Amino acid sequence: MNMRNIQLIDSLQQKWQAFSVRERRALVVGGLIGAVLAGYFLIWSPAANWATEQQQRLADAATTAAVVAAGRARLEVESSAGQSSRHPGANHSLPVALSPAHSGSIMQQAQQIAVRHDIAGSIQRREPVGDDGLTIRFDSVPFATLSRWINEMSANRLEVTTAELRPETPEAPAGLIDARLTLSRTSR
């Protein structure tokens, strides 16, 4: 240690010794309280806030998963009900009747079916994916109506290959979602 540091330490020791016992206790208690407060505000509080945020994100993801699972179950029920209502001996791998839009482009079909289901105003973006695909984004669309739209697209041999669904906002009415779907034509 250099001379300057030694002098500084000696000076601090002298000042400490100059305090009365009562003043030293007050300084020690004040230092401990300051250390506890600093630990709380710099370590504990941010960690607790982060944990709360992560729990909320997990709860939101679970809610979204429950909504998607319920919609999928409803689609499966509607799909199986549609198949059982067909005439006996009919080919169950084909839809009952293809819409007139089946001969048009995927983008036209998506738009026409959305108009029929009154959700065309929720379409924010449509992009072709190759010759037989489409990426479409809906904002603030009722989940039940979107499910029927997907079911009709499927009946026209257009299957959803990827889907990103999330609640519109936490404050939005229940059942409204934002969705980004990729569809492609199937050969069934």
XYZ file of C-alpha atoms in Angstrom:
188
model
C 0.000 0.000 0.000
C 1.227 3.432 -0.759
C 1.599 6.160 1.802
C -1.495 8.030 0.721
C -3.769 5.014 1.342
C -2.237 4.438 4.754
C -2.878 8.046 5.686
C -6.486 7.796 4.515
C -7.086 4.659 6.600
C -5.495 6.281 9.657
C -7.646 9.359 9.177
C -10.833 7.282 8.959
C -9.881 5.280 12.077
C -9.286 8.471 14.006
C -12.653 9.868 12.942
C -14.343 6.593 13.897
C -12.694 6.645 17.325
C -13.806 10.267 17.772
C -17.471 9.197 17.621
C -19.167 8.232 20.848
C -20.392 4.662 21.326
C -23.959 5.820 20.745
C -22.991 7.542 17.449
C -21.125 4.446 16.251
C -24.166 2.246 16.935
C -26.387 4.697 15.058
C -24.004 4.632 12.074
C -23.841 0.822 12.080
C -27.645 0.472 12.325
C -28.111 3.121 9.620
C -25.625 1.316 7.387
C -27.424 -2.002 7.873
C -30.794 -0.417 7.137
C -29.324 1.226 4.020
C -27.857 -2.108 2.870
C -31.190 -3.893 3.401
C -33.104 -1.170 1.505
C -30.566 -1.160 -1.329
C -30.793 -4.972 -1.562
C -34.587 -4.807 -1.666
C -34.838 -2.080 -4.304
C -31.898 -3.219 -6.445
C -32.267 -7.010 -6.273
C -35.440 -8.341 -4.646
C -38.049 -5.991 -6.144
C -36.850 -6.306 -9.790
C -36.627 -10.105 -9.431
C -40.146 -10.299 -7.960
C -41.532 -8.059 -10.732
C -39.873 -10.214 -13.385
C -41.330 -13.376 -11.824
C -44.816 -11.818 -11.758
C -44.528 -10.803 -15.419
C -43.447 -14.320 -16.383
C -46.383 -15.830 -14.487
C -48.767 -13.467 -16.302
C -47.262 -14.390 -19.682
C -47.657 -18.071 -18.823
C -51.295 -17.515 -17.787
C -51.958 -15.608 -21.047
C -50.389 -18.431 -23.065
C -52.506 -20.998 -21.213
C -55.652 -18.969 -21.926
C -54.772 -18.751 -25.606
C -54.073 -22.483 -25.725
C -57.450 -23.205 -24.101
C -59.238 -20.998 -26.647
C -57.439 -22.695 -29.536
C -58.152 -26.172 -28.124
C -61.837 -25.354 -27.693
C -62.000 -24.021 -31.245
C -60.249 -27.075 -32.605
C -62.653 -29.363 -30.765
C -65.572 -27.374 -32.142
C -64.155 -27.640 -35.677
C -63.732 -31.391 -35.289
C -67.335 -31.722 -34.075
C -68.621 -29.558 -36.936
C -66.490 -31.500 -39.419
C -67.678 -34.887 -38.176
C -71.287 -33.652 -38.114
C -70.904 -32.519 -41.725
C -69.536 -35.911 -42.777
C -72.292 -37.871 -41.048
C -74.979 -35.787 -42.772
C -73.823 -36.912 -46.225
C -75.682 -39.544 -48.181
C -74.728 -43.167 -47.519
C -72.258 -44.498 -50.007
C -70.892 -41.042 -50.826
C -67.163 -40.519 -50.986
C -66.405 -39.027 -47.547
C -62.971 -37.751 -48.563
C -64.538 -35.008 -50.703
C -66.583 -32.083 -49.425
C -70.337 -32.087 -50.033
C -70.080 -29.294 -52.588
C -67.183 -27.171 -53.611
C -67.868 -23.473 -53.685
C -67.799 -21.646 -57.003
C -64.617 -19.989 -55.795
C -62.773 -23.325 -55.940
C -61.750 -22.702 -59.518
C -60.284 -19.243 -58.682
C -57.045 -18.327 -56.984
C -56.493 -19.046 -53.332
C -56.529 -15.312 -52.597
C -59.904 -14.926 -54.308
C -61.312 -17.923 -52.457
C -60.105 -16.583 -49.120
C -61.676 -13.193 -49.820
C -65.000 -14.613 -51.062
C -65.360 -16.962 -48.103
C -64.425 -14.133 -45.715
C -67.144 -11.964 -47.299
C -69.678 -14.781 -46.798
C -68.711 -15.014 -43.126
C -68.670 -11.207 -42.747
C -65.001 -11.048 -41.667
C -63.498 -9.531 -44.814
C -63.023 -6.251 -42.941
C -60.744 -8.040 -40.456
C -58.283 -9.093 -43.173
C -55.184 -6.947 -42.825
C -52.882 -8.648 -45.301
C -52.927 -11.439 -47.908
C -49.783 -12.723 -49.563
C -49.405 -15.616 -52.011
C -46.991 -18.368 -51.044
C -45.855 -20.057 -54.225
C -48.547 -21.245 -56.631
C -50.653 -23.173 -54.111
C -50.368 -21.229 -50.860
C -51.488 -18.119 -49.036
C -50.508 -16.252 -45.890
C -53.358 -14.197 -44.452
C -53.536 -11.970 -41.385
C -56.732 -11.144 -39.499
C -56.978 -8.500 -36.780
C -59.770 -8.423 -34.219
C -61.741 -11.332 -35.665
C -64.222 -13.444 -33.657
C -62.660 -16.842 -33.032
C -65.883 -18.757 -33.735
C -66.325 -17.042 -37.112
C -62.681 -17.599 -38.021
C -63.159 -21.290 -37.158
C -66.067 -21.518 -39.607
C -63.971 -19.720 -42.260
C -61.131 -22.241 -41.744
C -63.616 -25.124 -41.951
C -65.011 -23.844 -45.268
C -61.497 -23.276 -46.627
C -60.717 -26.886 -45.669
C -63.858 -28.063 -47.469
C -62.412 -26.372 -50.553
C -59.134 -28.310 -50.215
C -57.228 -25.454 -48.584
C -55.630 -26.617 -45.338
C -54.030 -24.475 -42.633
C -50.357 -25.442 -42.426
C -49.299 -22.895 -39.787
C -51.316 -20.743 -37.428
C -50.398 -18.015 -34.968
C -53.379 -17.055 -32.811
C -53.392 -14.688 -29.865
C -55.976 -12.659 -27.971
C -56.383 -9.227 -29.522
C -55.523 -7.408 -26.281
C -56.122 -8.182 -22.607
C -58.824 -5.465 -22.551
C -60.613 -6.681 -25.706
C -63.953 -8.497 -25.481
C -63.621 -12.254 -25.043
C -63.440 -14.215 -28.266
C -61.667 -11.596 -30.413
C -58.255 -12.690 -31.650
C -55.509 -11.694 -34.037
C -54.509 -14.511 -36.389
C -51.800 -15.164 -38.960
C -52.492 -18.271 -41.029
C -50.684 -20.009 -43.853
C -52.843 -22.192 -46.100
C -51.933 -24.503 -48.932
C -53.962 -26.465 -51.461
C -54.229 -30.183 -50.753
C -54.822 -32.961 -53.214
C -57.470 -34.846 -51.216
